[in-house]
PDB file of N, CA and C in Angstrom:
ATOM      1  N   ASP U   1      94.476  92.205 150.387  1.00 57.00           N
ATOM      2  CA  ASP U   1      93.964  91.485 149.241  1.00 57.00           C
ATOM      3  C   ASP U   1      92.528  91.929 148.975  1.00 57.00           C
ATOM      4  N   LEU U   2      92.268  92.397 147.791  1.00 65.00           N
ATOM      5  CA  LEU U   2      90.936  92.914 147.450  1.00 65.00           C
ATOM      6  C   LEU U   2      89.917  91.814 147.226  1.00 65.00           C
ATOM      7  N   THR U   3      90.365  90.583 147.021  1.00 75.00           N
ATOM      8  CA  THR U   3      89.422  89.482 146.774  1.00 75.00           C
ATOM      9  C   THR U   3      89.011  88.760 148.053  1.00 75.00           C
ATOM     10  N   ALA U   4      89.660  89.082 149.160  1.00 72.00           N
ATOM     11  CA  ALA U   4      89.315  88.426 150.428  1.00 72.00           C
ATOM     12  C   ALA U   4      87.957  88.926 150.909  1.00 72.00           C
ATOM     13  N   PRO U   5      87.149  88.019 151.474  1.00 68.00           N
ATOM     14  CA  PRO U   5      85.848  88.462 152.001  1.00 68.00           C
ATOM     15  C   PRO U   5      86.054  89.385 153.194  1.00 68.00           C
ATOM     16  N   PRO U   6      85.114  90.276 153.423  1.00 65.00           N
ATOM     17  CA  PRO U   6      85.248  91.163 154.582  1.00 65.00           C
ATOM     18  C   PRO U   6      85.162  90.354 155.871  1.00 65.00           C
ATOM     19  N   PRO U   7      85.794  90.833 156.928  1.00 64.00           N
ATOM     20  CA  PRO U   7      85.716  90.095 158.196  1.00 64.00           C
ATOM     21  C   PRO U   7      84.291  90.099 158.738  1.00 64.00           C
ATOM     22  N   ALA U   8      83.974  89.056 159.497  1.00 61.00           N
ATOM     23  CA  ALA U   8      82.641  88.964 160.101  1.00 61.00           C
ATOM     24  C   ALA U   8      82.475  90.085 161.119  1.00 61.00           C
ATOM     25  N   PRO U   9      81.260  90.595 161.250  1.00 62.00           N
ATOM     26  CA  PRO U   9      81.034  91.651 162.242  1.00 62.00           C
ATOM     27  C   PRO U   9      81.183  91.091 163.646  1.00 62.00           C
ATOM     28  N   PRO U  10      81.473  91.943 164.612  1.00 64.00           N
ATOM     29  CA  PRO U  10      81.554  91.443 165.988  1.00 64.00           C
ATOM     30  C   PRO U  10      80.168  91.050 166.470  1.00 64.00           C
ATOM     31  N   PRO U  11      80.082  90.067 167.357  1.00 66.00           N
ATOM     32  CA  PRO U  11      78.767  89.676 167.868  1.00 66.00           C
ATOM     33  C   PRO U  11      78.140  90.813 168.667  1.00 66.00           C
ATOM     34  N   PRO U  12      76.813  90.862 168.678  1.00 73.00           N
ATOM     35  CA  PRO U  12      76.146  91.912 169.452  1.00 73.00           C
ATOM     36  C   PRO U  12      76.345  91.709 170.947  1.00 73.00           C
ATOM     37  N   ALA U  13      76.185  92.772 171.688  1.00 74.00           N
ATOM     38  CA  ALA U  13      76.281  92.671 173.147  1.00 74.00           C
ATOM     39  C   ALA U  13      75.061  91.927 173.679  1.00 74.00           C
ATOM     40  N   PRO U  14      75.241  91.027 174.658  1.00 77.00           N
ATOM     41  CA  PRO U  14      74.104  90.299 175.226  1.00 77.00           C
ATOM     42  C   PRO U  14      73.109  91.265 175.861  1.00 77.00           C
ATOM     43  N   SER U  15      71.830  90.959 175.688  1.00 74.00           N
ATOM     44  CA  SER U  15      70.796  91.848 176.217  1.00 74.00           C
ATOM     45  C   SER U  15      70.209  91.356 177.541  1.00 74.00           C
ATOM     46  N   THR U  16      70.571  90.141 177.960  1.00 85.00           N
ATOM     47  CA  THR U  16      70.040  89.602 179.209  1.00 85.00           C
ATOM     48  C   THR U  16      71.166  88.948 180.010  1.00 85.00           C
ATOM     49  N   ALA U  17      70.895  88.685 181.277  1.00 89.00           N
ATOM     50  CA  ALA U  17      71.876  87.991 182.116  1.00 89.00           C
ATOM     51  C   ALA U  17      72.123  86.579 181.587  1.00 89.00           C
ATOM     52  N   ALA U  18      71.066  85.917 181.123  1.00 88.00           N
ATOM     53  CA  ALA U  18      71.226  84.563 180.575  1.00 88.00           C
ATOM     54  C   ALA U  18      72.078  84.601 179.314  1.00 88.00           C
ATOM     55  N   GLY U  19      71.894  85.627 178.503  1.00 89.00           N
ATOM     56  CA  GLY U  19      72.706  85.777 177.299  1.00 89.00           C
ATOM     57  C   GLY U  19      74.164  86.009 177.649  1.00 89.00           C
ATOM     58  N   ALA U  20      74.407  86.855 178.639  1.00 90.00           N
ATOM     59  CA  ALA U  20      75.777  87.128 179.071  1.00 90.00           C
ATOM     60  C   ALA U  20      76.420  85.861 179.617  1.00 90.00           C
ATOM     61  N   GLU U  21      75.667  85.055 180.344  1.00 90.00           N
ATOM     62  CA  GLU U  21      76.201  83.801 180.867  1.00 90.00           C
ATOM     63  C   GLU U  21      76.554  82.844 179.735  1.00 90.00           C
ATOM     64  N   ALA U  22      75.743  82.798 178.671  1.00 90.00           N
ATOM     65  CA  ALA U  22      76.046  81.944 177.518  1.00 90.00           C
ATOM     66  C   ALA U  22      77.347  82.388 176.849  1.00 90.00           C
ATOM     67  N   VAL U  23      77.578  83.701 176.761  1.00 90.00           N
ATOM     68  CA  VAL U  23      78.818  84.225 176.186  1.00 90.00           C
ATOM     69  C   VAL U  23      80.006  83.816 177.057  1.00 90.00           C
ATOM     70  N   ARG U  24      79.872  83.951 178.390  1.00 90.00           N
ATOM     71  CA  ARG U  24      80.947  83.543 179.299  1.00 90.00           C
ATOM     72  C   ARG U  24      81.212  82.043 179.192  1.00 90.00           C
ATOM     73  N   GLN U  25      80.134  81.248 179.090  1.00 90.00           N
ATOM     74  CA  GLN U  25      80.286  79.801 178.979  1.00 90.00           C
ATOM     75  C   GLN U  25      81.024  79.437 177.696  1.00 90.00           C
ATOM     76  N   ALA U  26      80.716  80.109 176.614  1.00 90.00           N
ATOM     77  CA  ALA U  26      81.421  79.855 175.353  1.00 90.00           C
ATOM     78  C   ALA U  26      82.915  80.100 175.548  1.00 90.00           C
ATOM     79  N   GLY U  27      83.259  81.174 176.225  1.00 91.00           N
ATOM     80  CA  GLY U  27      84.664  81.472 176.499  1.00 91.00           C
ATOM     81  C   GLY U  27      85.322  80.395 177.343  1.00 91.00           C
ATOM     82  N   ARG U  28      84.612  79.911 178.369  1.00 90.00           N
ATOM     83  CA  ARG U  28      85.154  78.849 179.228  1.00 90.00           C
ATOM     84  C   ARG U  28      85.394  77.571 178.440  1.00 90.00           C
ATOM     85  N   GLU U  29      84.535  77.329 177.430  1.00 89.00           N
ATOM     86  CA  GLU U  29      84.666  76.115 176.624  1.00 89.00           C
ATOM     87  C   GLU U  29      85.605  76.312 175.431  1.00 89.00           C
ATOM     88  N   GLY U  30      86.141  77.514 175.288  1.00 92.00           N
ATOM     89  CA  GLY U  30      87.037  77.788 174.168  1.00 92.00           C
ATOM     90  C   GLY U  30      86.323  77.903 172.839  1.00 92.00           C
ATOM     91  N   LEU U  31      85.049  78.276 172.884  1.00 92.00           N
ATOM     92  CA  LEU U  31      84.242  78.395 171.668  1.00 92.00           C
ATOM     93  C   LEU U  31      84.029  79.860 171.304  1.00 92.00           C
ATOM     94  N   THR U  32      83.766  80.099 170.030  1.00 91.00           N
ATOM     95  CA  THR U  32      83.463  81.439 169.547  1.00 91.00           C
ATOM     96  C   THR U  32      82.040  81.445 169.013  1.00 91.00           C
ATOM     97  N   LEU U  33      81.241  82.411 169.451  1.00 92.00           N
ATOM     98  CA  LEU U  33      79.883  82.564 168.933  1.00 92.00           C
ATOM     99  C   LEU U  33      79.999  83.281 167.591  1.00 92.00           C
ATOM    100  N   THR U  34      79.492  82.655 166.530  1.00 90.00           N
ATOM    101  CA  THR U  34      79.668  83.153 165.176  1.00 90.00           C
ATOM    102  C   THR U  34      78.673  84.256 164.859  1.00 90.00           C
ATOM    103  N   ALA U  35      79.200  85.451 164.601  1.00 89.00           N
ATOM    104  CA  ALA U  35      78.362  86.598 164.264  1.00 89.00           C
ATOM    105  C   ALA U  35      77.915  86.509 162.806  1.00 89.00           C
ATOM    106  N   SER U  36      76.809  87.158 162.507  1.00 89.00           N
ATOM    107  CA  SER U  36      76.294  87.210 161.140  1.00 89.00           C
ATOM    108  C   SER U  36      75.575  88.535 160.921  1.00 89.00           C
ATOM    109  N   SER U  37      75.957  89.227 159.874  1.00 86.00           N
ATOM    110  CA  SER U  37      75.289  90.490 159.565  1.00 86.00           C
ATOM    111  C   SER U  37      73.972  90.257 158.834  1.00 86.00           C
ATOM    112  N   SER U  38      73.738  89.038 158.343  1.00 87.00           N
ATOM    113  CA  SER U  38      72.511  88.762 157.601  1.00 87.00           C
ATOM    114  C   SER U  38      71.397  88.187 158.474  1.00 87.00           C
ATOM    115  N   SER U  39      71.658  87.993 159.756  1.00 87.00           N
ATOM    116  CA  SER U  39      70.654  87.449 160.666  1.00 87.00           C
ATOM    117  C   SER U  39      70.095  88.569 161.535  1.00 87.00           C
ATOM    118  N   ASN U  40      68.796  88.528 161.804  1.00 90.00           N
ATOM    119  CA  ASN U  40      68.194  89.574 162.633  1.00 90.00           C
ATOM    120  C   ASN U  40      68.586  89.463 164.096  1.00 90.00           C
ATOM    121  N   SER U  41      69.235  88.360 164.482  1.00 90.00           N
ATOM    122  CA  SER U  41      69.689  88.204 165.858  1.00 90.00           C
ATOM    123  C   SER U  41      71.149  88.616 166.026  1.00 90.00           C
ATOM    124  N   GLY U  42      71.880  88.664 164.925  1.00 89.00           N
ATOM    125  CA  GLY U  42      73.306  88.968 164.980  1.00 89.00           C
ATOM    126  C   GLY U  42      74.186  87.733 165.021  1.00 89.00           C
ATOM    127  N   TYR U  43      73.578  86.539 165.090  1.00 93.00           N
ATOM    128  CA  TYR U  43      74.345  85.297 165.151  1.00 93.00           C
ATOM    129  C   TYR U  43      73.971  84.379 163.997  1.00 93.00           C
ATOM    130  N   ARG U  44      74.955  83.636 163.520  1.00 93.00           N
ATOM    131  CA  ARG U  44      74.753  82.735 162.396  1.00 93.00           C
ATOM    132  C   ARG U  44      73.736  81.642 162.731  1.00 93.00           C
ATOM    133  N   GLY U  45      72.741  81.494 161.862  1.00 93.00           N
ATOM    134  CA  GLY U  45      71.732  80.453 162.012  1.00 93.00           C
ATOM    135  C   GLY U  45      70.623  80.761 162.995  1.00 93.00           C
ATOM    136  N   VAL U  46      70.724  81.886 163.711  1.00 94.00           N
ATOM    137  CA  VAL U  46      69.765  82.230 164.765  1.00 94.00           C
ATOM    138  C   VAL U  46      68.842  83.337 164.275  1.00 94.00           C
ATOM    139  N   THR U  47      67.547  83.108 164.389  1.00 93.00           N
ATOM    140  CA  THR U  47      66.550  84.080 163.954  1.00 93.00           C
ATOM    141  C   THR U  47      65.608  84.409 165.105  1.00 93.00           C
ATOM    142  N   PHE U  48      65.363  85.698 165.300  1.00 91.00           N
ATOM    143  CA  PHE U  48      64.404  86.130 166.318  1.00 91.00           C
ATOM    144  C   PHE U  48      63.001  85.970 165.765  1.00 91.00           C
ATOM    145  N   LYS U  49      62.139  85.285 166.495  1.00 90.00           N
ATOM    146  CA  LYS U  49      60.747  85.029 166.097  1.00 90.00           C
ATOM    147  C   LYS U  49      59.817  85.679 167.119  1.00 90.00           C
ATOM    148  N   PRO U  50      59.497  86.972 166.962  1.00 86.00           N
ATOM    149  CA  PRO U  50      58.706  87.678 167.982  1.00 86.00           C
ATOM    150  C   PRO U  50      57.301  87.123 168.176  1.00 86.00           C
ATOM    151  N   LYS U  51      56.755  86.448 167.187  1.00 87.00           N
ATOM    152  CA  LYS U  51      55.384  85.936 167.315  1.00 87.00           C
ATOM    153  C   LYS U  51      55.322  84.546 167.933  1.00 87.00           C
ATOM    154  N   GLU U  52      56.468  83.964 168.265  1.00 80.00           N
ATOM    155  CA  GLU U  52      56.509  82.658 168.915  1.00 80.00           C
ATOM    156  C   GLU U  52      55.797  82.761 170.260  1.00 80.00           C
ATOM    157  N   ARG U  53      54.918  81.823 170.554  1.00 83.00           N
ATOM    158  CA  ARG U  53      54.100  81.899 171.773  1.00 83.00           C
ATOM    159  C   ARG U  53      54.867  81.609 173.045  1.00 83.00           C
ATOM    160  N   SER U  54      55.908  80.818 172.962  1.00 82.00           N
ATOM    161  CA  SER U  54      56.645  80.464 174.179  1.00 82.00           C
ATOM    162  C   SER U  54      57.654  81.552 174.534  1.00 82.00           C
ATOM    163  N   SER U  55      58.346  81.354 175.644  1.00 85.00           N
ATOM    164  CA  SER U  55      59.375  82.308 176.052  1.00 85.00           C
ATOM    165  C   SER U  55      60.652  82.111 175.242  1.00 85.00           C
ATOM    166  N   LYS U  56      60.704  81.042 174.494  1.00 88.00           N
ATOM    167  CA  LYS U  56      61.872  80.760 173.652  1.00 88.00           C
ATOM    168  C   LYS U  56      61.594  81.297 172.244  1.00 88.00           C
ATOM    169  N   LYS U  57      62.123  82.459 171.965  1.00 91.00           N
ATOM    170  CA  LYS U  57      61.805  83.156 170.724  1.00 91.00           C
ATOM    171  C   LYS U  57      62.939  83.174 169.709  1.00 91.00           C
ATOM    172  N   TYR U  58      64.043  82.487 169.994  1.00 92.00           N
ATOM    173  CA  TYR U  58      65.175  82.458 169.071  1.00 92.00           C
ATOM    174  C   TYR U  58      65.284  81.069 168.463  1.00 92.00           C
ATOM    175  N   GLU U  59      65.112  81.010 167.148  1.00 93.00           N
ATOM    176  CA  GLU U  59      65.114  79.743 166.429  1.00 93.00           C
ATOM    177  C   GLU U  59      66.491  79.510 165.819  1.00 93.00           C
ATOM    178  N   LEU U  60      66.983  78.280 165.927  1.00 93.00           N
ATOM    179  CA  LEU U  60      68.259  77.913 165.332  1.00 93.00           C
ATOM    180  C   LEU U  60      68.019  76.925 164.210  1.00 93.00           C
ATOM    181  N   ARG U  61      68.508  77.285 163.028  1.00 93.00           N
ATOM    182  CA  ARG U  61      68.444  76.412 161.861  1.00 93.00           C
ATOM    183  C   ARG U  61      69.814  76.408 161.207  1.00 93.00           C
ATOM    184  N   VAL U  62      70.192  75.255 160.658  1.00 89.00           N
ATOM    185  CA  VAL U  62      71.448  75.166 159.913  1.00 89.00           C
ATOM    186  C   VAL U  62      71.193  74.475 158.591  1.00 89.00           C
ATOM    187  N   GLY U  63      71.971  74.853 157.601  1.00 87.00           N
ATOM    188  CA  GLY U  63      71.863  74.240 156.289  1.00 87.00           C
ATOM    189  C   GLY U  63      72.715  72.990 156.214  1.00 87.00           C
ATOM    190  N   SER U  64      72.159  71.968 155.576  1.00 84.00           N
ATOM    191  CA  SER U  64      72.893  70.722 155.374  1.00 84.00           C
ATOM    192  C   SER U  64      72.289  70.012 154.175  1.00 84.00           C
ATOM    193  N   GLY U  65      73.115  69.717 153.191  1.00 88.00           N
ATOM    194  CA  GLY U  65      72.622  69.011 152.012  1.00 88.00           C
ATOM    195  C   GLY U  65      71.575  69.795 151.249  1.00 88.00           C
ATOM    196  N   GLY U  66      71.682  71.120 151.263  1.00 90.00           N
ATOM    197  CA  GLY U  66      70.729  71.946 150.540  1.00 90.00           C
ATOM    198  C   GLY U  66      69.402  72.161 151.256  1.00 90.00           C
ATOM    199  N   LYS U  67      69.302  71.680 152.489  1.00 92.00           N
ATOM    200  CA  LYS U  67      68.066  71.842 153.260  1.00 92.00           C
ATOM    201  C   LYS U  67      68.371  72.601 154.542  1.00 92.00           C
ATOM    202  N   GLN U  68      67.366  73.304 155.056  1.00 90.00           N
ATOM    203  CA  GLN U  68      67.477  73.967 156.360  1.00 90.00           C
ATOM    204  C   GLN U  68      66.928  73.019 157.422  1.00 90.00           C
ATOM    205  N   ASN U  69      67.739  72.732 158.422  1.00 90.00           N
ATOM    206  CA  ASN U  69      67.331  71.832 159.498  1.00 90.00           C
ATOM    207  C   ASN U  69      67.087  72.620 160.776  1.00 90.00           C
ATOM    208  N   PHE U  70      65.919  72.414 161.362  1.00 91.00           N
ATOM    209  CA  PHE U  70      65.529  73.055 162.614  1.00 91.00           C
ATOM    210  C   PHE U  70      66.255  72.369 163.764  1.00 91.00           C
ATOM    211  N   LEU U  71      66.954  73.155 164.597  1.00 89.00           N
ATOM    212  CA  LEU U  71      67.677  72.578 165.730  1.00 89.00           C
ATOM    213  C   LEU U  71      67.072  72.927 167.077  1.00 89.00           C
ATOM    214  N   GLY U  72      66.178  73.912 167.126  1.00 90.00           N
ATOM    215  CA  GLY U  72      65.539  74.204 168.392  1.00 90.00           C
ATOM    216  C   GLY U  72      65.195  75.656 168.579  1.00 90.00           C
ATOM    217  N   LEU U  73      64.463  75.906 169.675  1.00 91.00           N
ATOM    218  CA  LEU U  73      64.106  77.255 170.095  1.00 91.00           C
ATOM    219  C   LEU U  73      64.818  77.527 171.409  1.00 91.00           C
ATOM    220  N   PHE U  74      65.297  78.755 171.571  1.00 92.00           N
ATOM    221  CA  PHE U  74      66.095  79.126 172.732  1.00 92.00           C
ATOM    222  C   PHE U  74      65.585  80.430 173.315  1.00 92.00           C
ATOM    223  N   ALA U  75      65.845  80.634 174.601  1.00 91.00           N
ATOM    224  CA  ALA U  75      65.387  81.845 175.287  1.00 91.00           C
ATOM    225  C   ALA U  75      66.179  83.074 174.867  1.00 91.00           C
ATOM    226  N   THR U  76      67.455  82.897 174.527  1.00 92.00           N
ATOM    227  CA  THR U  76      68.276  84.037 174.097  1.00 92.00           C
ATOM    228  C   THR U  76      69.030  83.678 172.825  1.00 92.00           C
ATOM    229  N   ALA U  77      69.410  84.707 172.090  1.00 93.00           N
ATOM    230  CA  ALA U  77      70.197  84.504 170.874  1.00 93.00           C
ATOM    231  C   ALA U  77      71.544  83.878 171.215  1.00 93.00           C
ATOM    232  N   GLU U  78      72.112  84.278 172.351  1.00 93.00           N
ATOM    233  CA  GLU U  78      73.414  83.770 172.753  1.00 93.00           C
ATOM    234  C   GLU U  78      73.370  82.277 173.098  1.00 93.00           C
ATOM    235  N   GLU U  79      72.281  81.834 173.716  1.00 92.00           N
ATOM    236  CA  GLU U  79      72.143  80.409 174.015  1.00 92.00           C
ATOM    237  C   GLU U  79      72.062  79.598 172.729  1.00 92.00           C
ATOM    238  N   ALA U  80      71.325  80.108 171.749  1.00 93.00           N
ATOM    239  CA  ALA U  80      71.239  79.433 170.451  1.00 93.00           C
ATOM    240  C   ALA U  80      72.604  79.423 169.769  1.00 93.00           C
ATOM    241  N   ALA U  81      73.318  80.547 169.835  1.00 93.00           N
ATOM    242  CA  ALA U  81      74.642  80.629 169.217  1.00 93.00           C
ATOM    243  C   ALA U  81      75.631  79.690 169.909  1.00 93.00           C
ATOM    244  N   LEU U  82      75.505  79.523 171.223  1.00 93.00           N
ATOM    245  CA  LEU U  82      76.357  78.593 171.961  1.00 93.00           C
ATOM    246  C   LEU U  82      76.075  77.157 171.513  1.00 93.00           C
ATOM    247  N   PHE U  83      74.818  76.805 171.350  1.00 93.00           N
ATOM    248  CA  PHE U  83      74.457  75.475 170.863  1.00 93.00           C
ATOM    249  C   PHE U  83      75.070  75.255 169.485  1.00 93.00           C
ATOM    250  N   TYR U  84      74.960  76.267 168.611  1.00 93.00           N
ATOM    251  CA  TYR U  84      75.530  76.185 167.262  1.00 93.00           C
ATOM    252  C   TYR U  84      77.045  75.970 167.347  1.00 93.00           C
ATOM    253  N   ALA U  85      77.723  76.734 168.204  1.00 93.00           N
ATOM    254  CA  ALA U  85      79.174  76.615 168.345  1.00 93.00           C
ATOM    255  C   ALA U  85      79.557  75.224 168.850  1.00 93.00           C
ATOM    256  N   ARG U  86      78.806  74.694 169.813  1.00 92.00           N
ATOM    257  CA  ARG U  86      79.085  73.349 170.313  1.00 92.00           C
ATOM    258  C   ARG U  86      78.902  72.320 169.203  1.00 92.00           C
ATOM    259  N   ARG U  87      77.850  72.488 168.413  1.00 91.00           N
ATOM    260  CA  ARG U  87      77.585  71.558 167.305  1.00 91.00           C
ATOM    261  C   ARG U  87      78.712  71.607 166.281  1.00 91.00           C
ATOM    262  N   GLU U  88      79.136  72.813 165.915  1.00 91.00           N
ATOM    263  CA  GLU U  88      80.210  72.971 164.942  1.00 91.00           C
ATOM    264  C   GLU U  88      81.526  72.400 165.458  1.00 91.00           C
ATOM    265  N   ALA U  89      81.727  72.416 166.770  1.00 91.00           N
ATOM    266  CA  ALA U  89      82.951  71.884 167.372  1.00 91.00           C
ATOM    267  C   ALA U  89      82.876  70.368 167.565  1.00 91.00           C
ATOM    268  N   GLY U  90      81.734  69.761 167.210  1.00 89.00           N
ATOM    269  CA  GLY U  90      81.584  68.316 167.329  1.00 89.00           C
ATOM    270  C   GLY U  90      81.251  67.846 168.725  1.00 89.00           C
ATOM    271  N   ARG U  91      80.774  68.747 169.560  1.00 85.00           N
ATOM    272  CA  ARG U  91      80.415  68.372 170.936  1.00 85.00           C
ATOM    273  C   ARG U  91      79.012  67.769 170.961  1.00 85.00           C
ATOM    274  N   ASP U  92      78.715  67.032 172.029  1.00 77.00           N
ATOM    275  CA  ASP U  92      77.400  66.423 172.192  1.00 77.00           C
ATOM    276  C   ASP U  92      76.359  67.516 172.428  1.00 77.00           C
ATOM    277  N   THR U  93      75.327  67.524 171.627  1.00 76.00           N
ATOM    278  CA  THR U  93      74.249  68.504 171.774  1.00 76.00           C
ATOM    279  C   THR U  93      72.902  67.807 171.955  1.00 76.00           C
ATOM    280  N   SER U  94      72.931  66.538 172.352  1.00 72.00           N
ATOM    281  CA  SER U  94      71.683  65.783 172.454  1.00 72.00           C
ATOM    282  C   SER U  94      70.817  66.215 173.626  1.00 72.00           C
ATOM    283  N   ASP U  95      71.428  66.765 174.668  1.00 65.00           N
ATOM    284  CA  ASP U  95      70.669  67.166 175.849  1.00 65.00           C
ATOM    285  C   ASP U  95      70.978  68.621 176.174  1.00 65.00           C
ATOM    286  N   LEU U  96      70.034  69.497 175.878  1.00 60.00           N
ATOM    287  CA  LEU U  96      70.252  70.927 176.090  1.00 60.00           C
ATOM    288  C   LEU U  96      70.342  71.290 177.564  1.00 60.00           C
ATOM    289  N   THR U  97      69.846  70.410 178.447  1.00 52.00           N
ATOM    290  CA  THR U  97      69.866  70.730 179.869  1.00 52.00           C
ATOM    291  C   THR U  97      71.115  70.199 180.571  1.00 52.00           C
ATOM    292  N   ALA U  98      71.917  69.420 179.847  1.00 53.00           N
ATOM    293  CA  ALA U  98      73.118  68.847 180.460  1.00 53.00           C
ATOM    294  C   ALA U  98      74.142  69.956 180.728  1.00 53.00           C
ATOM    295  N   PRO U  99      74.900  69.822 181.802  1.00 53.00           N
ATOM    296  CA  PRO U  99      75.944  70.819 182.044  1.00 53.00           C
ATOM    297  C   PRO U  99      76.988  70.738 180.947  1.00 53.00           C
ATOM    298  N   PRO U 100      77.705  71.813 180.699  1.00 54.00           N
ATOM    299  CA  PRO U 100      78.717  71.795 179.653  1.00 54.00           C
ATOM    300  C   PRO U 100      79.865  70.864 180.030  1.00 54.00           C
ATOM    301  N   PRO U 101      80.614  70.401 179.037  1.00 54.00           N
ATOM    302  CA  PRO U 101      81.743  69.534 179.353  1.00 54.00           C
ATOM    303  C   PRO U 101      82.813  70.292 180.115  1.00 54.00           C
ATOM    304  N   PRO U 102      83.627  69.586 180.895  1.00 54.00           N
ATOM    305  CA  PRO U 102      84.689  70.278 181.628  1.00 54.00           C
ATOM    306  C   PRO U 102      85.706  70.859 180.660  1.00 54.00           C
ATOM    307  N   ALA U 103      86.335  71.931 181.072  1.00 51.00           N
ATOM    308  CA  ALA U 103      87.358  72.564 180.237  1.00 51.00           C
ATOM    309  C   ALA U 103      88.552  71.625 180.101  1.00 51.00           C
ATOM    310  N   PRO U 104      89.196  71.601 178.931  1.00 52.00           N
ATOM    311  CA  PRO U 104      90.354  70.709 178.750  1.00 52.00           C
ATOM    312  C   PRO U 104      91.540  71.129 179.578  1.00 52.00           C
TER     313      PRO U 104
END
């Protein structure tokens, strides 16, 4: 079908051990990290902020009601993408330090 949108690009390969662990955790939770060709991080809603003073240089924002809402800063793009995937799946995201929910 010529009117169908092109498929989303594959997510980038993790660049750190923490990023790789976030990708594995997403798989354990049955979640998919959403790739984006329009983001400088490769993930939907995640932007790399090199001038950020902290070690958390990946910002997550999502659109809602015509506004961009800030959801947090993360150490890796994959961790931010995992948070986004959990949020989209309706999981609790109130405590970023909490262990992930058990697999169903």
